Amino acid sequence: MATTEARLTATTVKANMLRPPRSLWSDAWYQFRRHQLAMAGLIVLSFLIIATLVGPYVWPTKMDAIDFAQSLQGPSADHPFGTDDLGRDIFARSLWGGRVSIAVGLTAVIIAITLGMTIGSLAGYFGRLDNPLMRLTDLFLSLPVLPLLLVLIYLFRETLQRTFGAQLGIFIMIVGVIGILNWMPVARLVRASFLSLKQKEFVEAARSIGARDRRIIVRHILPNVLSPVLVAATIGIGGAILTESTLSFLGLGFPSDVPTWGRILYDARNYLDIAPHWAIFPGLAIFLTVLSINFIGDGLRDALDPRKSS
């Protein structure tokens, strides 16, 4: 009996030794798949992105097709989301507007992550830059975001529209402002990670063989900081989409011929009592997108946490 158990144990150990090792990202994907809400969020978000990319070319009704005879109609087979006051199909406009809203969220987060990682890594690695860069970060954190957004939009809206055109100018303005005002949490997160990692043995080993500071930062420390940054990025995408929707709802975002989800809500504000569908479906799209991104962020946080790996 003991001999049989010893053989089984030896066979199991040998099989485990022959199993190919899993990398950090493969192990993270294994953990992520076990997070049911995160997988549901990934499926919903993927469906929304594919629908906004492919839908405008597949759906037969154009977003700017006006039919006054069909104005303020409820959901039907021809118009699943109903129509607005000009008889335009809200479903077609929501598909097109989703492109802009999601693109704003992704681009703004890329700007914020780039700024945050640059400032945070410099502050965490170089001691002489730590105090001035962190005071700059505290300065930006103390600024009221929404009033500052409104001021910057009023100051630069016309200039950017004349320079880059109506749509591209507004896109650059909104993306730039949201990205510039949301890099601070990422910078503080990266700085804290750098302060801890730059004292580790692998950094000392790289420095002892003559590696330059730039190589140590880019090749040795930054890859170990990406996990919390990715989690922060997923949360930032949802916040950027909400900020763009807020600006569009206030009438300070994209022009009326660019139907972002927030702009559709802004146009529907005076018809809530007689055409609630006009606001329900774009608001539901924003809700599902942000909720899915938050679930994905929760799943990434759990998957990239080594204390929860198994």
PDB file of C-alpha atoms in Angstrom:
ATOM      1  CA  MET A   1       0.000   0.000   0.000  1.00  0.00           C
ATOM      2  CA  ALA A   2       2.763   2.400   0.931  1.00  0.00           C
ATOM      3  CA  THR A   3       4.639   1.486  -2.241  1.00  0.00           C
ATOM      4  CA  THR A   4       1.551   2.240  -4.376  1.00  0.00           C
ATOM      5  CA  GLU A   5       1.048   5.615  -2.689  1.00  0.00           C
ATOM      6  CA  ALA A   6       4.728   6.432  -3.165  1.00  0.00           C
ATOM      7  CA  ARG A   7       4.452   5.602  -6.876  1.00  0.00           C
ATOM      8  CA  LEU A   8       1.320   7.751  -7.241  1.00  0.00           C
ATOM      9  CA  THR A   9       3.024  10.624  -5.437  1.00  0.00           C
ATOM     10  CA  ALA A  10       6.103  10.323  -7.639  1.00  0.00           C
ATOM     11  CA  THR A  11       3.920  10.230 -10.763  1.00  0.00           C
ATOM     12  CA  THR A  12       2.006  13.327  -9.651  1.00  0.00           C
ATOM     13  CA  VAL A  13       5.185  15.230  -8.864  1.00  0.00           C
ATOM     14  CA  LYS A  14       6.668  14.257 -12.198  1.00  0.00           C
ATOM     15  CA  ALA A  15       3.524  15.387 -14.048  1.00  0.00           C
ATOM     16  CA  ASN A  16       3.600  18.730 -12.232  1.00  0.00           C
ATOM     17  CA  MET A  17       7.255  19.143 -13.119  1.00  0.00           C
ATOM     18  CA  LEU A  18       6.510  18.453 -16.791  1.00  0.00           C
ATOM     19  CA  ARG A  19       3.614  20.948 -16.880  1.00  0.00           C
ATOM     20  CA  PRO A  20       4.672  24.110 -18.760  1.00  0.00           C
ATOM     21  CA  PRO A  21       5.052  27.076 -16.402  1.00  0.00           C
ATOM     22  CA  ARG A  22       2.504  29.859 -16.527  1.00  0.00           C
ATOM     23  CA  SER A  23       3.627  33.443 -16.962  1.00  0.00           C
ATOM     24  CA  LEU A  24       2.285  36.353 -14.929  1.00  0.00           C
ATOM     25  CA  TRP A  25      -0.236  37.304 -17.596  1.00  0.00           C
ATOM     26  CA  SER A  26      -1.399  33.757 -18.269  1.00  0.00           C
ATOM     27  CA  ASP A  27      -1.906  33.256 -14.542  1.00  0.00           C
ATOM     28  CA  ALA A  28      -3.758  36.593 -14.378  1.00  0.00           C
ATOM     29  CA  TRP A  29      -6.009  35.502 -17.250  1.00  0.00           C
ATOM     30  CA  TYR A  30      -6.676  32.222 -15.445  1.00  0.00           C
ATOM     31  CA  GLN A  31      -7.712  34.121 -12.333  1.00  0.00           C
ATOM     32  CA  PHE A  32      -9.687  36.672 -14.350  1.00  0.00           C
ATOM     33  CA  ARG A  33     -11.777  33.970 -16.020  1.00  0.00           C
ATOM     34  CA  ARG A  34     -12.890  32.745 -12.605  1.00  0.00           C
ATOM     35  CA  HIS A  35     -14.326  36.197 -11.785  1.00  0.00           C
ATOM     36  CA  GLN A  36     -17.909  35.901 -13.034  1.00  0.00           C
ATOM     37  CA  LEU A  37     -18.814  39.593 -12.885  1.00  0.00           C
ATOM     38  CA  ALA A  38     -15.594  40.552 -14.656  1.00  0.00           C
ATOM     39  CA  MET A  39     -16.258  38.070 -17.453  1.00  0.00           C
ATOM     40  CA  ALA A  40     -19.826  39.320 -17.765  1.00  0.00           C
ATOM     41  CA  GLY A  41     -18.524  42.883 -17.953  1.00  0.00           C
ATOM     42  CA  LEU A  42     -15.968  41.882 -20.597  1.00  0.00           C
ATOM     43  CA  ILE A  43     -18.671  40.233 -22.707  1.00  0.00           C
ATOM     44  CA  VAL A  44     -21.036  43.213 -22.440  1.00  0.00           C
ATOM     45  CA  LEU A  45     -18.282  45.739 -23.166  1.00  0.00           C
ATOM     46  CA  SER A  46     -17.037  43.719 -26.144  1.00  0.00           C
ATOM     47  CA  PHE A  47     -20.578  43.541 -27.493  1.00  0.00           C
ATOM     48  CA  LEU A  48     -21.031  47.305 -27.131  1.00  0.00           C
ATOM     49  CA  ILE A  49     -17.709  48.070 -28.830  1.00  0.00           C
ATOM     50  CA  ILE A  50     -18.432  45.705 -31.735  1.00  0.00           C
ATOM     51  CA  ALA A  51     -21.951  47.102 -32.080  1.00  0.00           C
ATOM     52  CA  THR A  52     -20.737  50.701 -32.225  1.00  0.00           C
ATOM     53  CA  LEU A  53     -17.995  49.830 -34.730  1.00  0.00           C
ATOM     54  CA  VAL A  54     -20.032  47.623 -37.069  1.00  0.00           C
ATOM     55  CA  GLY A  55     -23.599  48.739 -36.360  1.00  0.00           C
ATOM     56  CA  PRO A  56     -23.642  52.026 -38.323  1.00  0.00           C
ATOM     57  CA  TYR A  57     -22.633  50.136 -41.482  1.00  0.00           C
ATOM     58  CA  VAL A  58     -25.154  47.326 -40.959  1.00  0.00           C
ATOM     59  CA  TRP A  59     -28.210  49.201 -39.699  1.00  0.00           C
ATOM     60  CA  PRO A  60     -30.180  50.421 -42.737  1.00  0.00           C
ATOM     61  CA  THR A  61     -31.451  53.670 -41.207  1.00  0.00           C
ATOM     62  CA  LYS A  62     -29.021  56.574 -41.274  1.00  0.00           C
ATOM     63  CA  MET A  63     -28.464  58.555 -38.091  1.00  0.00           C
ATOM     64  CA  ASP A  64     -29.275  61.899 -39.789  1.00  0.00           C
ATOM     65  CA  ALA A  65     -32.318  60.732 -41.785  1.00  0.00           C
ATOM     66  CA  ILE A  66     -35.172  63.128 -40.885  1.00  0.00           C
ATOM     67  CA  ASP A  67     -38.820  62.017 -41.058  1.00  0.00           C
ATOM     68  CA  PHE A  68     -41.233  64.406 -39.353  1.00  0.00           C
ATOM     69  CA  ALA A  69     -44.065  61.908 -39.765  1.00  0.00           C
ATOM     70  CA  GLN A  70     -42.247  59.570 -37.348  1.00  0.00           C
ATOM     71  CA  SER A  71     -41.234  62.166 -34.736  1.00  0.00           C
ATOM     72  CA  LEU A  72     -41.295  61.152 -31.061  1.00  0.00           C
ATOM     73  CA  GLN A  73     -42.413  57.602 -31.835  1.00  0.00           C
ATOM     74  CA  GLY A  74     -41.825  54.919 -29.236  1.00  0.00           C
ATOM     75  CA  PRO A  75     -39.746  51.764 -29.752  1.00  0.00           C
ATOM     76  CA  SER A  76     -40.893  49.643 -32.692  1.00  0.00           C
ATOM     77  CA  ALA A  77     -39.539  47.074 -35.139  1.00  0.00           C
ATOM     78  CA  ASP A  78     -38.316  49.790 -37.499  1.00  0.00           C
ATOM     79  CA  HIS A  79     -36.943  51.967 -34.694  1.00  0.00           C
ATOM     80  CA  PRO A  80     -35.916  49.784 -31.697  1.00  0.00           C
ATOM     81  CA  PHE A  81     -35.053  52.825 -29.551  1.00  0.00           C
ATOM     82  CA  GLY A  82     -37.775  55.078 -30.973  1.00  0.00           C
ATOM     83  CA  THR A  83     -37.309  58.431 -32.695  1.00  0.00           C
ATOM     84  CA  ASP A  84     -36.521  61.993 -31.615  1.00  0.00           C
ATOM     85  CA  ASP A  85     -38.367  65.247 -32.333  1.00  0.00           C
ATOM     86  CA  LEU A  86     -37.076  65.302 -35.928  1.00  0.00           C
ATOM     87  CA  GLY A  87     -37.971  61.689 -36.608  1.00  0.00           C
ATOM     88  CA  ARG A  88     -34.351  60.515 -36.534  1.00  0.00           C
ATOM     89  CA  ASP A  89     -33.682  56.952 -35.440  1.00  0.00           C
ATOM     90  CA  ILE A  90     -32.289  56.981 -31.883  1.00  0.00           C
ATOM     91  CA  PHE A  91     -30.834  53.491 -32.291  1.00  0.00           C
ATOM     92  CA  ALA A  92     -28.703  54.603 -35.258  1.00  0.00           C
ATOM     93  CA  ARG A  93     -27.654  57.746 -33.412  1.00  0.00           C
ATOM     94  CA  SER A  94     -26.751  55.733 -30.303  1.00  0.00           C
ATOM     95  CA  LEU A  95     -24.609  53.358 -32.344  1.00  0.00           C
ATOM     96  CA  TRP A  96     -22.709  56.252 -33.886  1.00  0.00           C
ATOM     97  CA  GLY A  97     -22.491  58.166 -30.602  1.00  0.00           C
ATOM     98  CA  GLY A  98     -21.040  55.146 -28.826  1.00  0.00           C
ATOM     99  CA  ARG A  99     -17.999  55.377 -31.074  1.00  0.00           C
ATOM    100  CA  VAL A 100     -17.289  58.918 -29.960  1.00  0.00           C
ATOM    101  CA  SER A 101     -17.991  58.323 -26.262  1.00  0.00           C
ATOM    102  CA  ILE A 102     -15.812  55.197 -26.052  1.00  0.00           C
ATOM    103  CA  ALA A 103     -13.065  56.832 -28.135  1.00  0.00           C
ATOM    104  CA  VAL A 104     -13.056  59.819 -25.773  1.00  0.00           C
ATOM    105  CA  GLY A 105     -12.746  57.511 -22.765  1.00  0.00           C
ATOM    106  CA  LEU A 106      -9.894  55.458 -24.227  1.00  0.00           C
ATOM    107  CA  THR A 107      -7.909  58.418 -25.554  1.00  0.00           C
ATOM    108  CA  ALA A 108      -8.291  60.481 -22.394  1.00  0.00           C
ATOM    109  CA  VAL A 109      -7.133  57.551 -20.251  1.00  0.00           C
ATOM    110  CA  ILE A 110      -4.105  56.989 -22.501  1.00  0.00           C
ATOM    111  CA  ILE A 111      -3.118  60.634 -21.966  1.00  0.00           C
ATOM    112  CA  ALA A 112      -3.708  60.417 -18.213  1.00  0.00           C
ATOM    113  CA  ILE A 113      -1.794  57.130 -17.889  1.00  0.00           C
ATOM    114  CA  THR A 114       1.134  58.453 -19.932  1.00  0.00           C
ATOM    115  CA  LEU A 115       1.411  61.642 -17.877  1.00  0.00           C
ATOM    116  CA  GLY A 116       0.889  59.813 -14.592  1.00  0.00           C
ATOM    117  CA  MET A 117       3.455  57.118 -15.289  1.00  0.00           C
ATOM    118  CA  THR A 118       6.033  59.657 -16.495  1.00  0.00           C
ATOM    119  CA  ILE A 119       5.688  61.999 -13.524  1.00  0.00           C
ATOM    120  CA  GLY A 120       5.291  59.195 -11.001  1.00  0.00           C
ATOM    121  CA  SER A 121       8.335  57.285 -12.230  1.00  0.00           C
ATOM    122  CA  LEU A 122      10.535  60.391 -12.231  1.00  0.00           C
ATOM    123  CA  ALA A 123       9.367  61.383  -8.752  1.00  0.00           C
ATOM    124  CA  GLY A 124       9.813  57.876  -7.351  1.00  0.00           C
ATOM    125  CA  TYR A 125      13.212  57.152  -8.880  1.00  0.00           C
ATOM    126  CA  PHE A 126      14.996  60.502  -8.634  1.00  0.00           C
ATOM    127  CA  GLY A 127      14.916  61.839  -5.086  1.00  0.00           C
ATOM    128  CA  ARG A 128      15.672  65.420  -6.105  1.00  0.00           C
ATOM    129  CA  LEU A 129      12.558  65.522  -8.300  1.00  0.00           C
ATOM    130  CA  ASP A 130      10.247  63.943  -5.743  1.00  0.00           C
ATOM    131  CA  ASN A 131       9.276  67.045  -3.796  1.00  0.00           C
ATOM    132  CA  PRO A 132       8.610  69.464  -6.720  1.00  0.00           C
ATOM    133  CA  LEU A 133       6.706  66.887  -8.766  1.00  0.00           C
ATOM    134  CA  MET A 134       4.582  65.790  -5.832  1.00  0.00           C
ATOM    135  CA  ARG A 135       3.784  69.408  -4.965  1.00  0.00           C
ATOM    136  CA  LEU A 136       2.695  69.856  -8.582  1.00  0.00           C
ATOM    137  CA  THR A 137       0.517  66.772  -8.206  1.00  0.00           C
ATOM    138  CA  ASP A 138      -1.018  68.140  -5.005  1.00  0.00           C
ATOM    139  CA  LEU A 139      -1.704  71.399  -6.824  1.00  0.00           C
ATOM    140  CA  PHE A 140      -3.637  69.636  -9.565  1.00  0.00           C
ATOM    141  CA  LEU A 141      -5.478  67.499  -7.017  1.00  0.00           C
ATOM    142  CA  SER A 142      -6.703  70.631  -5.252  1.00  0.00           C
ATOM    143  CA  LEU A 143      -8.241  72.074  -8.421  1.00  0.00           C
ATOM    144  CA  PRO A 144     -12.041  71.797  -8.791  1.00  0.00           C
ATOM    145  CA  VAL A 145     -12.351  69.621 -11.876  1.00  0.00           C
ATOM    146  CA  LEU A 146     -15.781  70.512 -13.265  1.00  0.00           C
ATOM    147  CA  PRO A 147     -15.491  74.337 -12.901  1.00  0.00           C
ATOM    148  CA  LEU A 148     -12.006  74.188 -14.412  1.00  0.00           C
ATOM    149  CA  LEU A 149     -13.338  72.102 -17.275  1.00  0.00           C
ATOM    150  CA  LEU A 150     -15.984  74.715 -17.981  1.00  0.00           C
ATOM    151  CA  VAL A 151     -13.459  77.565 -17.881  1.00  0.00           C
ATOM    152  CA  LEU A 152     -11.031  75.807 -20.226  1.00  0.00           C
ATOM    153  CA  ILE A 153     -13.818  74.970 -22.645  1.00  0.00           C
ATOM    154  CA  TYR A 154     -14.988  78.577 -22.752  1.00  0.00           C
ATOM    155  CA  LEU A 155     -11.418  79.818 -23.296  1.00  0.00           C
ATOM    156  CA  PHE A 156     -10.209  77.407 -25.982  1.00  0.00           C
ATOM    157  CA  ARG A 157     -13.356  76.102 -27.673  1.00  0.00           C
ATOM    158  CA  GLU A 158     -13.489  78.626 -30.516  1.00  0.00           C
ATOM    159  CA  THR A 159      -9.722  78.577 -31.095  1.00  0.00           C
ATOM    160  CA  LEU A 160      -9.552  74.805 -31.462  1.00  0.00           C
ATOM    161  CA  GLN A 161     -12.619  74.730 -33.676  1.00  0.00           C
ATOM    162  CA  ARG A 162     -11.074  77.275 -36.052  1.00  0.00           C
ATOM    163  CA  THR A 163      -7.756  75.421 -36.070  1.00  0.00           C
ATOM    164  CA  PHE A 164      -8.834  71.767 -36.372  1.00  0.00           C
ATOM    165  CA  GLY A 165     -12.480  71.968 -37.408  1.00  0.00           C
ATOM    166  CA  ALA A 166     -15.689  71.724 -35.414  1.00  0.00           C
ATOM    167  CA  GLN A 167     -15.640  68.003 -34.575  1.00  0.00           C
ATOM    168  CA  LEU A 168     -11.893  67.344 -34.309  1.00  0.00           C
ATOM    169  CA  GLY A 169     -11.319  70.542 -32.358  1.00  0.00           C
ATOM    170  CA  ILE A 170     -13.940  69.636 -29.759  1.00  0.00           C
ATOM    171  CA  PHE A 171     -12.570  66.081 -29.566  1.00  0.00           C
ATOM    172  CA  ILE A 172      -9.026  67.322 -28.926  1.00  0.00           C
ATOM    173  CA  MET A 173     -10.249  69.813 -26.358  1.00  0.00           C
ATOM    174  CA  ILE A 174     -12.380  67.359 -24.368  1.00  0.00           C
ATOM    175  CA  VAL A 175      -9.841  64.534 -24.509  1.00  0.00           C
ATOM    176  CA  GLY A 176      -6.952  66.822 -23.589  1.00  0.00           C
ATOM    177  CA  VAL A 177      -8.749  68.473 -20.694  1.00  0.00           C
ATOM    178  CA  ILE A 178     -10.025  65.183 -19.238  1.00  0.00           C
ATOM    179  CA  GLY A 179      -6.616  63.535 -19.619  1.00  0.00           C
ATOM    180  CA  ILE A 180      -4.693  66.458 -18.115  1.00  0.00           C
ATOM    181  CA  LEU A 181      -6.991  66.648 -15.102  1.00  0.00           C
ATOM    182  CA  ASN A 182      -6.949  62.909 -14.282  1.00  0.00           C
ATOM    183  CA  TRP A 183      -3.286  61.876 -14.230  1.00  0.00           C
ATOM    184  CA  MET A 184      -2.669  62.635 -10.543  1.00  0.00           C
ATOM    185  CA  PRO A 185      -3.895  59.364  -8.924  1.00  0.00           C
ATOM    186  CA  VAL A 186      -1.818  57.348 -11.398  1.00  0.00           C
ATOM    187  CA  ALA A 187       1.279  59.463 -10.633  1.00  0.00           C
ATOM    188  CA  ARG A 188       0.953  58.898  -6.887  1.00  0.00           C
ATOM    189  CA  LEU A 189       0.366  55.177  -7.415  1.00  0.00           C
ATOM    190  CA  VAL A 190       3.409  54.805  -9.666  1.00  0.00           C
ATOM    191  CA  ARG A 191       5.570  56.902  -7.326  1.00  0.00           C
ATOM    192  CA  ALA A 192       4.723  54.689  -4.353  1.00  0.00           C
ATOM    193  CA  SER A 193       5.555  51.564  -6.345  1.00  0.00           C
ATOM    194  CA  PHE A 194       8.862  53.046  -7.528  1.00  0.00           C
ATOM    195  CA  LEU A 195       9.886  53.980  -3.995  1.00  0.00           C
ATOM    196  CA  SER A 196       9.437  50.352  -2.992  1.00  0.00           C
ATOM    197  CA  LEU A 197      10.885  48.649  -6.072  1.00  0.00           C
ATOM    198  CA  LYS A 198      14.010  50.745  -6.588  1.00  0.00           C
ATOM    199  CA  GLN A 199      15.499  49.250  -3.408  1.00  0.00           C
ATOM    200  CA  LYS A 200      14.955  45.651  -4.533  1.00  0.00           C
ATOM    201  CA  GLU A 201      17.780  43.256  -5.325  1.00  0.00           C
ATOM    202  CA  PHE A 202      17.096  42.999  -9.069  1.00  0.00           C
ATOM    203  CA  VAL A 203      17.442  46.777  -9.410  1.00  0.00           C
ATOM    204  CA  GLU A 204      20.703  46.740  -7.472  1.00  0.00           C
ATOM    205  CA  ALA A 205      21.919  43.908  -9.690  1.00  0.00           C
ATOM    206  CA  ALA A 206      21.076  45.862 -12.850  1.00  0.00           C
ATOM    207  CA  ARG A 207      22.813  48.947 -11.482  1.00  0.00           C
ATOM    208  CA  SER A 208      25.902  46.913 -10.498  1.00  0.00           C
ATOM    209  CA  ILE A 209      26.466  45.748 -14.089  1.00  0.00           C
ATOM    210  CA  GLY A 210      26.348  49.298 -15.380  1.00  0.00           C
ATOM    211  CA  ALA A 211      22.730  49.700 -16.494  1.00  0.00           C
ATOM    212  CA  ARG A 212      21.722  53.305 -17.016  1.00  0.00           C
ATOM    213  CA  ASP A 213      18.876  54.913 -15.116  1.00  0.00           C
ATOM    214  CA  ARG A 214      16.699  55.036 -18.214  1.00  0.00           C
ATOM    215  CA  ARG A 215      17.105  51.308 -18.823  1.00  0.00           C
ATOM    216  CA  ILE A 216      16.436  50.479 -15.171  1.00  0.00           C
ATOM    217  CA  ILE A 217      13.259  52.547 -15.192  1.00  0.00           C
ATOM    218  CA  VAL A 218      11.895  51.283 -18.518  1.00  0.00           C
ATOM    219  CA  ARG A 219      13.057  47.654 -18.552  1.00  0.00           C
ATOM    220  CA  HIS A 220      13.176  46.652 -14.894  1.00  0.00           C
ATOM    221  CA  ILE A 221      10.811  48.737 -12.772  1.00  0.00           C
ATOM    222  CA  LEU A 222       7.976  49.860 -15.050  1.00  0.00           C
ATOM    223  CA  PRO A 223       6.900  46.301 -16.025  1.00  0.00           C
ATOM    224  CA  ASN A 224       6.399  45.557 -12.319  1.00  0.00           C
ATOM    225  CA  VAL A 225       4.192  48.654 -11.935  1.00  0.00           C
ATOM    226  CA  LEU A 226       1.811  47.892 -14.807  1.00  0.00           C
ATOM    227  CA  SER A 227      -0.585  45.764 -12.754  1.00  0.00           C
ATOM    228  CA  PRO A 228      -2.044  48.552 -10.562  1.00  0.00           C
ATOM    229  CA  VAL A 229      -1.850  50.979 -13.497  1.00  0.00           C
ATOM    230  CA  LEU A 230      -4.037  48.714 -15.627  1.00  0.00           C
ATOM    231  CA  VAL A 231      -6.625  48.578 -12.859  1.00  0.00           C
ATOM    232  CA  ALA A 232      -6.558  52.366 -12.558  1.00  0.00           C
ATOM    233  CA  ALA A 233      -6.894  52.670 -16.345  1.00  0.00           C
ATOM    234  CA  THR A 234     -10.082  50.600 -16.482  1.00  0.00           C
ATOM    235  CA  ILE A 235     -11.668  52.760 -13.790  1.00  0.00           C
ATOM    236  CA  GLY A 236     -10.459  55.915 -15.551  1.00  0.00           C
ATOM    237  CA  ILE A 237     -12.163  54.942 -18.816  1.00  0.00           C
ATOM    238  CA  GLY A 238     -15.535  54.858 -17.097  1.00  0.00           C
ATOM    239  CA  GLY A 239     -14.864  58.194 -15.402  1.00  0.00           C
ATOM    240  CA  ALA A 240     -13.825  59.796 -18.713  1.00  0.00           C
ATOM    241  CA  ILE A 241     -17.007  58.578 -20.426  1.00  0.00           C
ATOM    242  CA  LEU A 242     -19.102  59.999 -17.593  1.00  0.00           C
ATOM    243  CA  THR A 243     -17.238  63.328 -17.757  1.00  0.00           C
ATOM    244  CA  GLU A 244     -17.777  63.616 -21.512  1.00  0.00           C
ATOM    245  CA  SER A 245     -21.446  62.743 -21.052  1.00  0.00           C
ATOM    246  CA  THR A 246     -21.737  65.418 -18.362  1.00  0.00           C
ATOM    247  CA  LEU A 247     -20.171  68.061 -20.604  1.00  0.00           C
ATOM    248  CA  SER A 248     -22.383  67.084 -23.521  1.00  0.00           C
ATOM    249  CA  PHE A 249     -25.443  67.085 -21.273  1.00  0.00           C
ATOM    250  CA  LEU A 250     -24.556  70.629 -20.189  1.00  0.00           C
ATOM    251  CA  GLY A 251     -24.323  71.649 -23.841  1.00  0.00           C
ATOM    252  CA  LEU A 252     -20.553  72.225 -23.680  1.00  0.00           C
ATOM    253  CA  GLY A 253     -19.390  69.093 -25.456  1.00  0.00           C
ATOM    254  CA  PHE A 254     -19.726  68.043 -29.060  1.00  0.00           C
ATOM    255  CA  PRO A 255     -21.998  69.974 -31.449  1.00  0.00           C
ATOM    256  CA  SER A 256     -25.543  68.808 -32.134  1.00  0.00           C
ATOM    257  CA  ASP A 257     -24.593  66.990 -35.343  1.00  0.00           C
ATOM    258  CA  VAL A 258     -22.299  64.641 -33.369  1.00  0.00           C
ATOM    259  CA  PRO A 259     -24.700  62.389 -31.424  1.00  0.00           C
ATOM    260  CA  THR A 260     -22.672  61.240 -28.440  1.00  0.00           C
ATOM    261  CA  TRP A 261     -24.591  59.526 -25.674  1.00  0.00           C
ATOM    262  CA  GLY A 262     -24.370  62.622 -23.510  1.00  0.00           C
ATOM    263  CA  ARG A 263     -25.491  64.855 -26.366  1.00  0.00           C
ATOM    264  CA  ILE A 264     -28.542  62.643 -26.996  1.00  0.00           C
ATOM    265  CA  LEU A 265     -29.448  62.985 -23.311  1.00  0.00           C
ATOM    266  CA  TYR A 266     -29.028  66.757 -23.581  1.00  0.00           C
ATOM    267  CA  ASP A 267     -31.386  66.883 -26.584  1.00  0.00           C
ATOM    268  CA  ALA A 268     -33.940  64.715 -24.742  1.00  0.00           C
ATOM    269  CA  ARG A 269     -34.131  66.802 -21.566  1.00  0.00           C
ATOM    270  CA  ASN A 270     -37.213  68.771 -22.674  1.00  0.00           C
ATOM    271  CA  TYR A 271     -39.154  65.684 -23.779  1.00  0.00           C
ATOM    272  CA  LEU A 272     -38.859  63.439 -20.738  1.00  0.00           C
ATOM    273  CA  ASP A 273     -42.581  63.566 -20.021  1.00  0.00           C
ATOM    274  CA  ILE A 274     -43.804  62.699 -23.530  1.00  0.00           C
ATOM    275  CA  ALA A 275     -40.856  60.699 -24.939  1.00  0.00           C
ATOM    276  CA  PRO A 276     -38.928  59.071 -22.065  1.00  0.00           C
ATOM    277  CA  HIS A 277     -37.439  56.490 -24.453  1.00  0.00           C
ATOM    278  CA  TRP A 278     -35.289  59.262 -25.934  1.00  0.00           C
ATOM    279  CA  ALA A 279     -33.298  59.465 -22.679  1.00  0.00           C
ATOM    280  CA  ILE A 280     -33.684  55.904 -21.355  1.00  0.00           C
ATOM    281  CA  PHE A 281     -31.733  54.040 -24.031  1.00  0.00           C
ATOM    282  CA  PRO A 282     -28.665  56.329 -24.280  1.00  0.00           C
ATOM    283  CA  GLY A 283     -28.581  56.517 -20.475  1.00  0.00           C
ATOM    284  CA  LEU A 284     -28.769  52.723 -20.328  1.00  0.00           C
ATOM    285  CA  ALA A 285     -25.845  52.497 -22.766  1.00  0.00           C
ATOM    286  CA  ILE A 286     -23.737  54.757 -20.536  1.00  0.00           C
ATOM    287  CA  PHE A 287     -24.769  52.779 -17.461  1.00  0.00           C
ATOM    288  CA  LEU A 288     -23.889  49.387 -18.986  1.00  0.00           C
ATOM    289  CA  THR A 289     -20.570  50.625 -20.373  1.00  0.00           C
ATOM    290  CA  VAL A 290     -19.365  52.169 -17.113  1.00  0.00           C
ATOM    291  CA  LEU A 291     -20.649  49.258 -15.035  1.00  0.00           C
ATOM    292  CA  SER A 292     -18.921  46.730 -17.303  1.00  0.00           C
ATOM    293  CA  ILE A 293     -15.639  48.641 -17.111  1.00  0.00           C
ATOM    294  CA  ASN A 294     -15.858  48.789 -13.311  1.00  0.00           C
ATOM    295  CA  PHE A 295     -16.476  45.028 -13.152  1.00  0.00           C
ATOM    296  CA  ILE A 296     -13.464  44.455 -15.417  1.00  0.00           C
ATOM    297  CA  GLY A 297     -11.392  46.658 -13.123  1.00  0.00           C
ATOM    298  CA  ASP A 298     -12.459  44.611 -10.096  1.00  0.00           C
ATOM    299  CA  GLY A 299     -11.546  41.416 -11.904  1.00  0.00           C
ATOM    300  CA  LEU A 300      -8.133  42.763 -12.910  1.00  0.00           C
ATOM    301  CA  ARG A 301      -7.442  43.874  -9.352  1.00  0.00           C
ATOM    302  CA  ASP A 302      -8.181  40.424  -8.014  1.00  0.00           C
ATOM    303  CA  ALA A 303      -6.362  38.626 -10.853  1.00  0.00           C
ATOM    304  CA  LEU A 304      -3.195  40.702 -10.534  1.00  0.00           C
ATOM    305  CA  ASP A 305      -3.085  40.449  -6.732  1.00  0.00           C
ATOM    306  CA  PRO A 306      -0.524  37.746  -5.876  1.00  0.00           C
ATOM    307  CA  ARG A 307      -2.149  37.167  -2.491  1.00  0.00           C
ATOM    308  CA  LYS A 308      -5.306  35.917  -4.239  1.00  0.00           C
ATOM    309  CA  SER A 309      -3.649  33.670  -6.786  1.00  0.00           C
ATOM    310  CA  SER A 310      -4.039  29.950  -6.379  1.00  0.00           C
TER     311      SER A 310
END
